[in-house]
XYZ file of C-alpha atoms in Angstrom:
307
model
C 82.894 -25.629 0.356
C 84.447 -28.832 -0.251
C 83.327 -30.354 -3.508
C 81.373 -33.197 -3.714
C 83.152 -36.669 -4.395
C 83.100 -37.646 -7.837
C 80.438 -40.522 -7.458
C 77.997 -38.292 -6.156
C 79.560 -35.465 -9.028
C 78.719 -38.210 -11.969
C 75.363 -38.728 -10.057
C 73.914 -35.248 -10.504
C 75.625 -34.766 -14.006
C 73.392 -38.141 -15.174
C 70.012 -37.941 -13.009
C 70.296 -34.306 -15.097
C 70.710 -35.651 -18.207
C 68.011 -38.347 -17.254
C 65.568 -35.831 -16.714
C 66.080 -33.418 -19.422
C 65.662 -36.306 -21.391
C 62.613 -37.273 -20.401
C 61.383 -32.893 -20.417
C 62.244 -32.933 -23.928
C 61.106 -36.508 -24.919
C 64.994 -37.301 -25.708
C 65.927 -34.651 -27.398
C 62.892 -34.243 -29.588
C 61.273 -30.580 -27.559
C 63.464 -27.556 -26.035
C 63.122 -26.238 -22.395
C 62.220 -23.541 -21.227
C 64.592 -21.780 -19.050
C 62.011 -21.625 -16.306
C 61.667 -25.098 -16.551
C 65.063 -25.899 -15.712
C 64.643 -24.400 -12.595
C 61.762 -27.022 -11.503
C 65.957 -30.274 -10.741
C 65.709 -31.805 -8.069
C 68.861 -33.770 -7.262
C 68.551 -35.258 -3.735
C 65.557 -33.617 -3.062
C 66.991 -30.269 -3.796
C 66.480 -27.517 -5.846
C 70.307 -27.614 -7.962
C 70.405 -25.014 -11.147
C 71.547 -26.316 -14.344
C 72.515 -22.992 -16.113
C 73.374 -20.290 -14.226
C 71.367 -17.000 -15.606
C 74.031 -14.584 -15.333
C 76.791 -16.701 -16.769
C 76.619 -18.525 -20.189
C 79.210 -21.620 -17.850
C 77.340 -23.260 -14.883
C 79.853 -24.470 -11.598
C 78.353 -25.313 -9.010
C 80.269 -24.866 -5.791
C 80.053 -27.948 -4.773
C 81.638 -29.263 -8.203
C 85.263 -28.447 -8.748
C 84.730 -28.806 -11.925
C 82.396 -27.203 -14.861
C 78.791 -28.192 -14.994
C 76.987 -26.740 -18.692
C 77.624 -24.449 -20.595
C 74.598 -22.355 -22.274
C 74.792 -20.183 -25.845
C 72.425 -17.102 -26.095
C 70.128 -16.923 -28.507
C 70.370 -14.308 -30.580
C 68.175 -13.107 -34.015
C 69.372 -13.967 -37.780
C 71.019 -11.271 -38.866
C 72.335 -9.745 -35.241
C 75.976 -11.050 -34.002
C 76.455 -12.878 -31.206
C 77.754 -11.785 -27.915
C 79.742 -15.143 -28.790
C 80.867 -17.458 -31.426
C 80.178 -20.970 -30.099
C 80.139 -22.575 -34.058
C 82.103 -25.240 -35.304
C 85.708 -24.702 -37.069
C 86.867 -25.034 -39.982
C 88.131 -29.042 -38.893
C 84.029 -28.947 -38.090
C 84.648 -29.626 -34.264
C 82.801 -27.754 -32.448
C 84.569 -24.590 -30.142
C 83.611 -22.663 -26.767
C 84.778 -19.386 -26.420
C 86.282 -18.880 -22.705
C 84.882 -16.295 -20.201
C 86.621 -13.074 -21.907
C 90.671 -13.209 -22.310
C 92.188 -15.241 -18.492
C 93.199 -17.976 -18.925
C 92.961 -18.141 -15.633
C 89.364 -17.010 -14.909
C 87.798 -18.811 -12.383
C 84.397 -20.473 -14.754
C 87.825 -21.229 -17.296
C 89.643 -23.075 -14.928
C 86.341 -24.819 -13.910
C 85.855 -25.321 -18.205
C 89.303 -26.967 -18.262
C 88.836 -28.530 -15.243
C 86.022 -30.969 -17.070
C 88.229 -31.701 -20.085
C 90.895 -32.508 -17.932
C 88.425 -35.274 -16.029
C 87.013 -36.184 -19.134
C 83.460 -35.303 -16.967
C 79.944 -34.876 -19.636
C 78.179 -31.590 -20.189
C 75.204 -30.511 -21.181
C 74.655 -27.657 -23.771
C 71.760 -25.815 -23.556
C 71.678 -23.807 -27.280
C 69.154 -20.770 -27.235
C 66.671 -21.297 -29.893
C 64.558 -18.503 -29.220
C 63.863 -15.590 -25.509
C 64.065 -18.647 -22.712
C 63.883 -21.189 -24.605
C 66.703 -23.802 -24.905
C 67.667 -26.576 -26.470
C 70.151 -28.791 -24.451
C 72.379 -31.166 -25.553
C 74.665 -34.224 -23.722
C 77.078 -35.114 -22.483
C 79.092 -33.776 -24.457
C 83.197 -33.387 -23.604
C 85.516 -30.708 -23.513
C 88.357 -32.352 -25.818
C 91.025 -30.637 -26.400
C 91.933 -26.321 -25.054
C 92.816 -23.661 -27.650
C 94.640 -21.654 -25.613
C 95.698 -18.505 -28.580
C 91.808 -18.234 -29.591
C 90.247 -18.520 -25.347
C 88.359 -21.827 -26.251
C 87.726 -25.038 -26.014
C 86.720 -27.710 -28.534
C 83.719 -29.577 -27.989
C 83.329 -33.512 -28.402
C 80.197 -36.110 -27.777
C 83.053 -38.173 -27.140
C 85.427 -37.281 -23.966
C 88.586 -39.968 -25.688
C 88.133 -37.637 -29.233
C 90.947 -35.845 -29.375
C 92.815 -33.504 -32.930
C 94.828 -36.794 -35.352
C 98.105 -35.546 -36.929
C 96.901 -32.853 -39.771
C 95.859 -34.124 -43.248
C 96.633 -38.241 -41.804
C 93.899 -40.490 -43.376
C 92.644 -40.496 -39.809
C 92.227 -36.886 -39.748
C 90.184 -37.134 -42.571
C 87.956 -39.611 -41.555
C 87.561 -37.916 -38.815
C 86.400 -34.699 -39.903
C 83.962 -36.899 -41.269
C 82.360 -38.379 -39.093
C 82.776 -35.272 -36.744
C 80.105 -33.488 -38.920
C 77.772 -35.900 -39.540
C 77.399 -36.525 -35.575
C 77.654 -32.708 -35.135
C 74.418 -32.210 -37.986
C 72.844 -34.678 -36.369
C 73.277 -34.099 -32.317
C 73.354 -30.353 -32.130
C 72.899 -28.965 -35.857
C 69.587 -31.153 -36.573
C 67.919 -30.216 -33.171
C 69.072 -27.101 -32.669
C 68.102 -25.850 -36.018
C 64.641 -28.173 -35.119
C 64.106 -26.988 -32.139
C 64.952 -23.133 -33.222
C 62.280 -23.873 -37.102
C 59.455 -25.186 -35.058
C 59.372 -22.094 -32.603
C 59.179 -20.175 -34.739
C 56.491 -21.120 -36.818
C 54.098 -22.143 -34.171
C 54.903 -26.059 -34.754
C 52.793 -25.483 -37.484
C 52.930 -26.273 -41.567
C 53.400 -23.156 -43.547
C 51.745 -24.867 -46.500
C 48.575 -25.689 -44.857
C 48.769 -25.118 -40.472
C 48.682 -28.227 -39.560
C 49.352 -28.158 -36.006
C 50.673 -31.605 -34.512
C 54.292 -31.483 -34.062
C 54.563 -35.312 -34.327
C 53.690 -34.981 -37.838
C 55.697 -31.712 -38.493
C 59.129 -31.692 -40.211
C 61.753 -28.860 -40.257
C 62.706 -28.622 -44.113
C 65.668 -26.824 -45.669
C 64.587 -25.077 -48.195
C 68.032 -25.605 -49.173
C 70.061 -28.922 -48.093
C 72.454 -27.659 -44.533
C 75.256 -28.758 -47.165
C 75.400 -25.540 -48.611
C 75.175 -23.430 -45.543
C 77.894 -22.756 -43.007
C 78.044 -23.574 -39.356
C 74.079 -23.152 -37.717
C 71.040 -23.936 -39.937
C 69.087 -20.833 -39.886
C 65.808 -20.122 -39.610
C 65.494 -18.284 -42.438
C 66.993 -20.978 -44.519
C 63.798 -23.309 -42.921
C 60.472 -23.878 -43.075
C 58.311 -25.899 -40.720
C 56.028 -28.855 -43.032
C 53.816 -31.575 -42.439
C 55.705 -34.381 -43.761
C 53.529 -34.604 -46.842
C 54.566 -31.451 -48.553
C 57.954 -31.116 -46.875
C 58.186 -34.572 -49.160
C 56.318 -32.814 -51.743
C 58.810 -30.301 -51.570
C 61.851 -32.261 -51.678
C 61.091 -33.419 -54.752
C 59.904 -30.676 -56.664
C 56.176 -32.042 -55.977
C 55.408 -27.995 -54.844
C 57.302 -25.718 -55.017
C 57.272 -22.091 -53.317
C 58.448 -19.476 -55.322
C 60.011 -16.166 -53.745
C 57.086 -14.288 -53.479
C 55.504 -17.031 -50.105
C 53.448 -18.757 -52.783
C 52.123 -22.258 -53.306
C 52.556 -23.371 -56.821
C 51.914 -27.694 -57.865
C 53.840 -28.731 -60.771
C 51.321 -28.396 -63.573
C 51.064 -32.300 -64.356
C 49.606 -33.040 -60.636
C 46.731 -30.083 -61.322
C 45.519 -32.595 -63.947
C 45.654 -35.696 -61.849
C 42.972 -37.122 -61.030
C 43.452 -38.990 -56.815
C 41.648 -39.051 -53.951
C 41.124 -36.926 -51.020
C 44.787 -36.139 -50.593
C 45.600 -34.758 -54.093
C 43.222 -32.605 -53.880
C 42.123 -31.392 -50.832
C 46.513 -31.421 -49.461
C 47.992 -30.295 -52.943
C 45.781 -29.358 -55.750
C 43.629 -26.982 -53.738
C 46.944 -24.946 -52.274
C 48.419 -24.283 -55.847
C 48.768 -20.305 -56.393
C 47.942 -19.864 -52.439
C 50.252 -17.901 -50.450
C 51.920 -19.628 -47.088
C 49.491 -20.126 -44.318
C 51.995 -19.379 -41.876
C 54.640 -17.311 -42.001
C 57.151 -16.117 -38.175
C 55.608 -13.176 -36.651
C 59.514 -11.529 -36.451
C 60.468 -10.423 -40.625
C 63.471 -11.375 -39.554
C 62.970 -14.743 -39.638
C 61.190 -15.425 -42.250
C 62.110 -17.401 -45.304
C 64.955 -16.367 -47.522
C 64.137 -14.406 -50.922
C 67.206 -15.035 -52.511
C 66.436 -18.978 -50.835
C 63.572 -19.783 -51.622
C 64.940 -18.532 -55.357
C 67.606 -21.035 -55.484
C 64.607 -24.553 -54.896
C 62.180 -22.450 -57.369
C 64.222 -22.622 -60.281
C 64.567 -25.602 -59.849
C 61.026 -26.712 -59.032
C 60.100 -23.627 -62.372
C 62.472 -26.334 -64.490
C 60.943 -29.230 -63.857
C 57.932 -27.685 -65.641
C 55.021 -25.802 -63.787
C 52.242 -23.862 -65.345
């Protein structure tokens, strides 16, 4: 089968990304693997992922179309280490170690022609957070991997140069905004059933995936065990140490607020949660908040005066 012309190749990529944007509310929601089968191009179904492989290279295209990283529960080894390197840039592993494997060749062609890819990152069993467009900007042959960027021209600068230092800061920020944060949010919301851990509010548009400790202290993709699903009020209260959660998953409110008289939000939303256990925790034990991480923020809360 002859590959499609370049114009049609690029059109299917752009239409797939537009379809995913609509399905995920501009990337704020994950998508189930079975729902990806609904995508059609020119009136016919077009598979966005390969169910058996991490690299999707349709017969009609000359280069790779999408890449996939499977979900791995906390504490379990990943089959592939698709994580940032020390420079902050993301990596995607080859299929095996043969540089001439057809799937590695397909990735290389996507890099050479600066073609946009979709990265489906697993955030649960059969649940994916798509990020797009991503580009392969370099290949590290000795490590059997490609470097992933968000701009096709984003190539490596000279090591230790001012340009490299600025580039690294940019890449780290872009990685957090465009991959880590959406993946972290989707993973946390799935684990907590899209409910606030403190008050059980179910409206996803009013919920945040809060870090127990800042994500700057976490290496690589933020872990669900460093996260809490919190409504906007309880998230702000937690970050400002008005509300604390001890390692036994019990909520505490700063003692000076317990004596304060104010409206119903303070009375019912904060004061009445004092001394109560979290209302929602992940069903999977390995996804529950890390007690050591909770202890770090609990110490900060307690030092400000808790009852």
